[in-house]
JSON list of C-alpha atoms in Angstrom, two decimals:
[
{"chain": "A", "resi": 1162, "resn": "UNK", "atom": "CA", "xyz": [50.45, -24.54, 43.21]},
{"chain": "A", "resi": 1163, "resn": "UNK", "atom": "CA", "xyz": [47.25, -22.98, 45.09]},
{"chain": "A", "resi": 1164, "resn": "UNK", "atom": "CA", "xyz": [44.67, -21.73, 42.87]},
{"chain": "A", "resi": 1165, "resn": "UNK", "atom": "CA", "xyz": [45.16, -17.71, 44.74]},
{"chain": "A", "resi": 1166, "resn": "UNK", "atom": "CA", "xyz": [48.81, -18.29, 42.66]},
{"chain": "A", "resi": 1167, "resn": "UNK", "atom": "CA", "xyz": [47.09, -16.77, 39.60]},
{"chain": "A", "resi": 1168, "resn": "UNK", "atom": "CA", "xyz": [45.09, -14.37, 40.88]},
{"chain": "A", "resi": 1169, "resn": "UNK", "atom": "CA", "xyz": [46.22, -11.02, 39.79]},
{"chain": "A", "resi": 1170, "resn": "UNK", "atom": "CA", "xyz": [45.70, -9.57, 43.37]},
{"chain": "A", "resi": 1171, "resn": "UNK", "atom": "CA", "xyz": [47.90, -12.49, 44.84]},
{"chain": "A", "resi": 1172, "resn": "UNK", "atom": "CA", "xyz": [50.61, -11.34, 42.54]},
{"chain": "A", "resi": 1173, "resn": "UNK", "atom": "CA", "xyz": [50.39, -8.12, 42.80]},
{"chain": "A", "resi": 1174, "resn": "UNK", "atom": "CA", "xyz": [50.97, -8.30, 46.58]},
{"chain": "A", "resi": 1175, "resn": "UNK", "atom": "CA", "xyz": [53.77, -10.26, 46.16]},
{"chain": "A", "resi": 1176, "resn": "UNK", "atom": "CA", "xyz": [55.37, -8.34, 43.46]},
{"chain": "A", "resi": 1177, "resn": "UNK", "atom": "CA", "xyz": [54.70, -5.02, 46.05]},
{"chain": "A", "resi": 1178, "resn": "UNK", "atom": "CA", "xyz": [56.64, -7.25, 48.80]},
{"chain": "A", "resi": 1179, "resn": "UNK", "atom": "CA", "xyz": [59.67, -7.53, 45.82]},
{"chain": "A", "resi": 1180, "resn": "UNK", "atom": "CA", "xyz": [59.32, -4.14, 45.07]},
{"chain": "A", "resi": 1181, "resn": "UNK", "atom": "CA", "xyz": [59.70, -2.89, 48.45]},
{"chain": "A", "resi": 1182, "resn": "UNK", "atom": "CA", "xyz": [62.77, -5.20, 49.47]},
{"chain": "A", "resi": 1183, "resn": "UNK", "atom": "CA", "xyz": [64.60, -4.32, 46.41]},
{"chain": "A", "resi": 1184, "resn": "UNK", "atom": "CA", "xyz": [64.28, -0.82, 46.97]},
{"chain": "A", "resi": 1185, "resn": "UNK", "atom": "CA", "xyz": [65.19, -0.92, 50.88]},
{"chain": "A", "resi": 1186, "resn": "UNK", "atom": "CA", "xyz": [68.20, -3.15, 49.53]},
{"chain": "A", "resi": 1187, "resn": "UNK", "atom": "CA", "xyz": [69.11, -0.17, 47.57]},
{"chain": "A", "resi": 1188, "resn": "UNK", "atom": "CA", "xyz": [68.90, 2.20, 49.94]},
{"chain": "A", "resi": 1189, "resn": "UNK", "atom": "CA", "xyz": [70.64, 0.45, 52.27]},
{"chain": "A", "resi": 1190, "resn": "UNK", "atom": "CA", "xyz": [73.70, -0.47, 50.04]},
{"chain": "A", "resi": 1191, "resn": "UNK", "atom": "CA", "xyz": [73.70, 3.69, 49.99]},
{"chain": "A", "resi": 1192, "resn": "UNK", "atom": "CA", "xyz": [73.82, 4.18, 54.07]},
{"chain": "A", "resi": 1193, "resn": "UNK", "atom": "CA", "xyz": [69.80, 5.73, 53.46]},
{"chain": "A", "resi": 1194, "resn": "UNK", "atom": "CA", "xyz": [66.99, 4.85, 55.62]},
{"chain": "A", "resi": 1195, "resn": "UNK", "atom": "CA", "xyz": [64.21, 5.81, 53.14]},
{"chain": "A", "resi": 1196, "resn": "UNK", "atom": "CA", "xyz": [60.92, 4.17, 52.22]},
{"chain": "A", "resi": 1197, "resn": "UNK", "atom": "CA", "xyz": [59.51, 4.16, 48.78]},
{"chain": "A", "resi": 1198, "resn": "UNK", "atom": "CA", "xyz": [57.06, 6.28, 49.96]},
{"chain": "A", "resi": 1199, "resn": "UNK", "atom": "CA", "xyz": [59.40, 8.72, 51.51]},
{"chain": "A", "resi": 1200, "resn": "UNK", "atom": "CA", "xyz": [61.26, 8.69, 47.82]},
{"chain": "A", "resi": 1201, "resn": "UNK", "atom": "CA", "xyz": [58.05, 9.36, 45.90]},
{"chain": "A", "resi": 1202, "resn": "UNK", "atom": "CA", "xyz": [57.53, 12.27, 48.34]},
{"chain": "A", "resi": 1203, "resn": "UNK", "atom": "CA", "xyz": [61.09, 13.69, 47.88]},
{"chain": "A", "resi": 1204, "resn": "UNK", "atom": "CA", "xyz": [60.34, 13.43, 44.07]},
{"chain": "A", "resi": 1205, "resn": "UNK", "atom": "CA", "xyz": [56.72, 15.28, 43.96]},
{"chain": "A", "resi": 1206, "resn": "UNK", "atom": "CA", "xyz": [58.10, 18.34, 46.29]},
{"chain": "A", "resi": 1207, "resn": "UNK", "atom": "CA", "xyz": [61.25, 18.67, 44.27]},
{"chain": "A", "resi": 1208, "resn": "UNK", "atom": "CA", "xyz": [59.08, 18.66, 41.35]},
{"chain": "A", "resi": 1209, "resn": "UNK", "atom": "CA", "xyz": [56.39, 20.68, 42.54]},
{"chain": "A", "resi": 1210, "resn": "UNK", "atom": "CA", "xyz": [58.17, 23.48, 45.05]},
{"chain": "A", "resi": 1211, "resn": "UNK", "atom": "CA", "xyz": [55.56, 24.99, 47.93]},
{"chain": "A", "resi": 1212, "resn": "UNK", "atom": "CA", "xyz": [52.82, 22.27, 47.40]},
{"chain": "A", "resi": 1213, "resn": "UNK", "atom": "CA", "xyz": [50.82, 21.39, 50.41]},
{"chain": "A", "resi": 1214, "resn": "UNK", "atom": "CA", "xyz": [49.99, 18.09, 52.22]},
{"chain": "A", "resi": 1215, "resn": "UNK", "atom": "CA", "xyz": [47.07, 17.31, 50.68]},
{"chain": "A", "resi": 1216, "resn": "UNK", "atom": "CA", "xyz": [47.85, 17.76, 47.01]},
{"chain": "A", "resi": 1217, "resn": "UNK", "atom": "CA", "xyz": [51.06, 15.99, 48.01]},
{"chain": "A", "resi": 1218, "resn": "UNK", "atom": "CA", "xyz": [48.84, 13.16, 48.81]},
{"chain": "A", "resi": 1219, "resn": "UNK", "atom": "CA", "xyz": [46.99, 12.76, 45.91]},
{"chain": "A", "resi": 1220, "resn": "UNK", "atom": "CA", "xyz": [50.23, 13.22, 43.34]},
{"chain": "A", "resi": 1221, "resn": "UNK", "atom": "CA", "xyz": [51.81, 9.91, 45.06]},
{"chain": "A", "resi": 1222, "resn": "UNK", "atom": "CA", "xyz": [48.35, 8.25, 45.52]},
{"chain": "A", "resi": 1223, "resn": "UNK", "atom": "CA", "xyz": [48.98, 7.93, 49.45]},
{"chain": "A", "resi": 1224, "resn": "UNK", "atom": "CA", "xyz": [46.32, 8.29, 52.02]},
{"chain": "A", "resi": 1225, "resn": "UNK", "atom": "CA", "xyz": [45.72, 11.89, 53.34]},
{"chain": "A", "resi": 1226, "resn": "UNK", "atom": "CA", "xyz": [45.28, 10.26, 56.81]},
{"chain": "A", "resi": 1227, "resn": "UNK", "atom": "CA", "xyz": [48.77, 9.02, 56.85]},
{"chain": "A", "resi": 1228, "resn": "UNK", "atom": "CA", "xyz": [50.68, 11.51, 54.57]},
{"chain": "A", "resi": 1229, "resn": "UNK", "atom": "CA", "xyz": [51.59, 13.93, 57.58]},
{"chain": "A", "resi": 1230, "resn": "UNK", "atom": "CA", "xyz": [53.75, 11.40, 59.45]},
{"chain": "A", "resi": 1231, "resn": "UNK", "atom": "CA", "xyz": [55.41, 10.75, 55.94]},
{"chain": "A", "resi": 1232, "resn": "UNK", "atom": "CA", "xyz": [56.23, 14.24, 56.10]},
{"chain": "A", "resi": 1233, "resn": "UNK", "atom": "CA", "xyz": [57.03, 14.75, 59.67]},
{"chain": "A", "resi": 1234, "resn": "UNK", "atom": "CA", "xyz": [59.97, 12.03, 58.72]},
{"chain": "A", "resi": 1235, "resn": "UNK", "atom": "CA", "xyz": [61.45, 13.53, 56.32]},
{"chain": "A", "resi": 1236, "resn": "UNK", "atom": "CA", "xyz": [61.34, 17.08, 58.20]},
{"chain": "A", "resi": 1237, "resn": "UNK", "atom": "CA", "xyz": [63.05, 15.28, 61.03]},
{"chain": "A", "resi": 1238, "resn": "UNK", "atom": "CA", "xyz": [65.70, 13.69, 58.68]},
{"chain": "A", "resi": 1239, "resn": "UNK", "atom": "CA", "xyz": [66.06, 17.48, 57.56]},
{"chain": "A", "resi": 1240, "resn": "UNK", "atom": "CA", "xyz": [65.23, 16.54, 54.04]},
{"chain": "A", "resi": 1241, "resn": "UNK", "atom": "CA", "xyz": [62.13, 18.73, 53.36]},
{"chain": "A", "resi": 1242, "resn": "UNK", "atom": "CA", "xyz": [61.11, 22.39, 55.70]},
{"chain": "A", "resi": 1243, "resn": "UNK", "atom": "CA", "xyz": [57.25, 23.15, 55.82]},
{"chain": "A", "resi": 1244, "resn": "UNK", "atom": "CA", "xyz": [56.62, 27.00, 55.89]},
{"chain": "A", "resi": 1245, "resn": "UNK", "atom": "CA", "xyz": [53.22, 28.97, 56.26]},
{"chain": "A", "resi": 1246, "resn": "UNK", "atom": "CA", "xyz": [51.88, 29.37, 52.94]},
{"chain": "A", "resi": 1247, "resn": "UNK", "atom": "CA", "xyz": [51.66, 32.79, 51.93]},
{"chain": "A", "resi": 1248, "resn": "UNK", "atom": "CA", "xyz": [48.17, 32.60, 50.00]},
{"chain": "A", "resi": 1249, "resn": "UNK", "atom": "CA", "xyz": [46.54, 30.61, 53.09]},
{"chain": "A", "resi": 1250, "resn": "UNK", "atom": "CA", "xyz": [48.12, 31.27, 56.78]},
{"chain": "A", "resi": 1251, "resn": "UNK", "atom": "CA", "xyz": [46.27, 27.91, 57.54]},
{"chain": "A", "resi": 1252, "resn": "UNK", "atom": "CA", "xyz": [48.29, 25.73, 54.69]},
{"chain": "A", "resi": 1253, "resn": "UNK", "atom": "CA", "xyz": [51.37, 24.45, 55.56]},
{"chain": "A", "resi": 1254, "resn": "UNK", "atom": "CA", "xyz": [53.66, 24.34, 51.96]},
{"chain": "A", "resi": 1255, "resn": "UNK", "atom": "CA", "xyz": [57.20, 22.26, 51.23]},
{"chain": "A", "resi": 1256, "resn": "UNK", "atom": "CA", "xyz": [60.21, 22.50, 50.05]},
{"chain": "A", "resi": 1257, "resn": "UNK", "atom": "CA", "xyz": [63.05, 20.46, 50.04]},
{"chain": "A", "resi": 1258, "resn": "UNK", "atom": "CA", "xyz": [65.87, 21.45, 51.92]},
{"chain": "A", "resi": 1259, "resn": "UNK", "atom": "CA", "xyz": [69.47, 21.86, 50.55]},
{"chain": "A", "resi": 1260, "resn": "UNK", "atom": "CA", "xyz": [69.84, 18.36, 51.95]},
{"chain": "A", "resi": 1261, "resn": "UNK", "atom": "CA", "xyz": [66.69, 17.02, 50.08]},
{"chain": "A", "resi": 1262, "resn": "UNK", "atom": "CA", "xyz": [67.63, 18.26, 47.13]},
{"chain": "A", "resi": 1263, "resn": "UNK", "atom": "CA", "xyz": [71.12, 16.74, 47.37]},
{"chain": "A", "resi": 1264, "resn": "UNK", "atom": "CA", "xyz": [69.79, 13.34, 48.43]},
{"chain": "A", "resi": 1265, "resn": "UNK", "atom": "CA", "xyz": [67.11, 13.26, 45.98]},
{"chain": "A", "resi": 1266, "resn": "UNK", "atom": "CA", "xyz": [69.78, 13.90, 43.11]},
{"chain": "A", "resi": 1267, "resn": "UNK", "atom": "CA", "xyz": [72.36, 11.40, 44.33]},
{"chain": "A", "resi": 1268, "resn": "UNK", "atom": "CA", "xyz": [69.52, 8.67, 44.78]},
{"chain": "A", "resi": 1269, "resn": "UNK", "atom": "CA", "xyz": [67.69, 9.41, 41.40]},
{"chain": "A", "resi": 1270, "resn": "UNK", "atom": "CA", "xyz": [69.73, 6.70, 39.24]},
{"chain": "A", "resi": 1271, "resn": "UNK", "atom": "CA", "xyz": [69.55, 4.36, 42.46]},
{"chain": "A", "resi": 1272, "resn": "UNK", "atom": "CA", "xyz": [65.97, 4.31, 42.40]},
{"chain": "A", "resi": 1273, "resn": "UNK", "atom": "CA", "xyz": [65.69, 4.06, 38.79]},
{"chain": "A", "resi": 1274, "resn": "UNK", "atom": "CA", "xyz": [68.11, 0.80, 38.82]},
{"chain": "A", "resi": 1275, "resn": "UNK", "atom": "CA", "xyz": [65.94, -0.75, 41.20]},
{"chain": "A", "resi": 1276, "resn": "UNK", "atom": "CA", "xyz": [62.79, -0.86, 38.82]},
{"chain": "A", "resi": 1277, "resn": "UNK", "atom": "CA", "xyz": [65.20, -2.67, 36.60]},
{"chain": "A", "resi": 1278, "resn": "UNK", "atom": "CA", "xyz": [66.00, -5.34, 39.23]},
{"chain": "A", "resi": 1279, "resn": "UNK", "atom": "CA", "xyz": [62.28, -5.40, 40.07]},
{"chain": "A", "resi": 1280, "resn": "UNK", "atom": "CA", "xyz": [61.37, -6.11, 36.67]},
{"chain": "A", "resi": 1281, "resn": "UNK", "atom": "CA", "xyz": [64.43, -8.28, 35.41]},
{"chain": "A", "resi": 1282, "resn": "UNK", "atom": "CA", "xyz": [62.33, -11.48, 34.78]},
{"chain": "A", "resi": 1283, "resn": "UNK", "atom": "CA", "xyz": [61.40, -9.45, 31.33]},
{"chain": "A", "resi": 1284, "resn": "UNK", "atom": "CA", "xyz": [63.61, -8.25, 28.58]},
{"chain": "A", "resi": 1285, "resn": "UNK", "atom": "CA", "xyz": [63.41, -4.52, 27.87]},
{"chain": "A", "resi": 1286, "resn": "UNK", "atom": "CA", "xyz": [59.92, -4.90, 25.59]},
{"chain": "A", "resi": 1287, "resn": "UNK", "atom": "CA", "xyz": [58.34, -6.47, 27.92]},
{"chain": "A", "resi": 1288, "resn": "UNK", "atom": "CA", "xyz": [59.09, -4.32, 30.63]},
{"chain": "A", "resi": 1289, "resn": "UNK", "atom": "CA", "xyz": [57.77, -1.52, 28.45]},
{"chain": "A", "resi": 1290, "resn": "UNK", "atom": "CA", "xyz": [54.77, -3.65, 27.91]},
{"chain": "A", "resi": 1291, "resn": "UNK", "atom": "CA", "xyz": [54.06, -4.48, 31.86]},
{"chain": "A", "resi": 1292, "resn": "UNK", "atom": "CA", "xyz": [54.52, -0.76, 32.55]},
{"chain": "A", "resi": 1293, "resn": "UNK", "atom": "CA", "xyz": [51.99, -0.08, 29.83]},
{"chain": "A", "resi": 1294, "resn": "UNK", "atom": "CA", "xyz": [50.04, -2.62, 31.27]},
{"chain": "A", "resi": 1295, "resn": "UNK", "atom": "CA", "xyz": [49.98, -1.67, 34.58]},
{"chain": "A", "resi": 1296, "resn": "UNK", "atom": "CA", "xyz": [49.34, 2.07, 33.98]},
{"chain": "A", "resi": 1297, "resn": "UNK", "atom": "CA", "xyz": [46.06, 0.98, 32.40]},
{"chain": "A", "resi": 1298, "resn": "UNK", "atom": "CA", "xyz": [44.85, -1.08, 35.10]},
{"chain": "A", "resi": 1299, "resn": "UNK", "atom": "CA", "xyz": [45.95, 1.60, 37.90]},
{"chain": "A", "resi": 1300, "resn": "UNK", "atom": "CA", "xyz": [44.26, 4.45, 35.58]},
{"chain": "A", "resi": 1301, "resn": "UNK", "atom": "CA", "xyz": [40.78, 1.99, 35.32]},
{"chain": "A", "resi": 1302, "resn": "UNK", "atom": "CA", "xyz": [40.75, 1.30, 38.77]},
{"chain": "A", "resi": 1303, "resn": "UNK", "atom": "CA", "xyz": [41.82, 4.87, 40.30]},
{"chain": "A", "resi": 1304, "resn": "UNK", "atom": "CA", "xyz": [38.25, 5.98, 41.50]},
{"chain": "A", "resi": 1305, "resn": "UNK", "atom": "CA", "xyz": [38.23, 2.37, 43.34]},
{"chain": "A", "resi": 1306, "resn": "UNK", "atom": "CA", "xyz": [41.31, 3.21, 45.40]},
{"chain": "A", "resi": 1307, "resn": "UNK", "atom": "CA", "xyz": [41.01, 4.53, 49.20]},
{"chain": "A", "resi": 1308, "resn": "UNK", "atom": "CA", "xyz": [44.05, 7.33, 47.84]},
{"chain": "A", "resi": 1309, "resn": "UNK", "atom": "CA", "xyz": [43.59, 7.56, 44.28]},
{"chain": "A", "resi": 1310, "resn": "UNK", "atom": "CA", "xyz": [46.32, 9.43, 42.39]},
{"chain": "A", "resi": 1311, "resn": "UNK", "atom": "CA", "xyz": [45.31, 12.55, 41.84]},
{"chain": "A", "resi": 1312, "resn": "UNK", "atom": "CA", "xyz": [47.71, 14.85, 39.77]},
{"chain": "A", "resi": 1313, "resn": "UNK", "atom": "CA", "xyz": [47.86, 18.23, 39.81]},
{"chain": "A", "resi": 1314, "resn": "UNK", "atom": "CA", "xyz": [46.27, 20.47, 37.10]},
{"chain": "A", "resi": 1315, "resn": "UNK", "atom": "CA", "xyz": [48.85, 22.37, 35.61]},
{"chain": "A", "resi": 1316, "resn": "UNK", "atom": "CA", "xyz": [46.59, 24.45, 33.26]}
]
């Protein structure tokens, strides 16, 4: 075993390279050509109807740079329209289409069963203790990120 075996950014790579194969995997098994990325973005506009680009960014923690051709896939794949926002003629707002909507609802439980396969080294309390874990070394180390998650301020 090398010595970069422990290191928590080592592993954290690798379990992203896990992550990501398990979900395609899923997909797949579904007939869907969809990222993890592409799912988080589904998730935020469903939740958050006629948000823009940029605070679309920050709620998945995705680079603002990149987060247009994220969209620009997803309009092509019909999933989510972009419409001139009425408060700002320069904005660009989304929705998710009837087909987004669909997709997003059929793939919810999909999605969710791949976090178990992800994490199915550890019974269920320590899967509730690595999520716990991990939330409070993403929260500490937010400001340090090139696309920190930034939610959106519901007050």
């Amino acid at each position: 075993m090398l010595p970069i075996h422990q290191f928590p950014g080592f592993l954290i790579r690798r379990l992203h390279q896990i992550s990501t194969s398990v979900f395609a995997e899923r997909m797949s098994r579904e007939g869907q050509d969809l990222t993890p990325v592409q799912y988080a973005a589904l998730t935020a506009i469903g939740s958050n109807p006629g948000l823009d680009q940029a605070t679309l960014a920050g709620m998945i923690a995705y680079d603002r740079v990149t987060i247009g051709g994220v969209v620009d896939r997803l309009v092509s794949k019909g999933l989510v329209e972009r419409e001139t926002s009425a408060r700002d003629r320069r904005a660009r707002v989304l929705h998710l289409s009837a087909a987004g909507t669909s997709l997003l609802t059929r793939l919810d439980g999909i999605a969710r069963a791949a976090q178990d396969d992800i994490l199915s080294g550890l019974d269920p309390a320590e899967q509730a203790q690595f999520i716990k874990l991990m939330i409070k070394v993403t929260d500490a180390g937010n400001s340090r990120s090139r696309a920190p998650l930034q939610l959106k301020d519901t007050a």
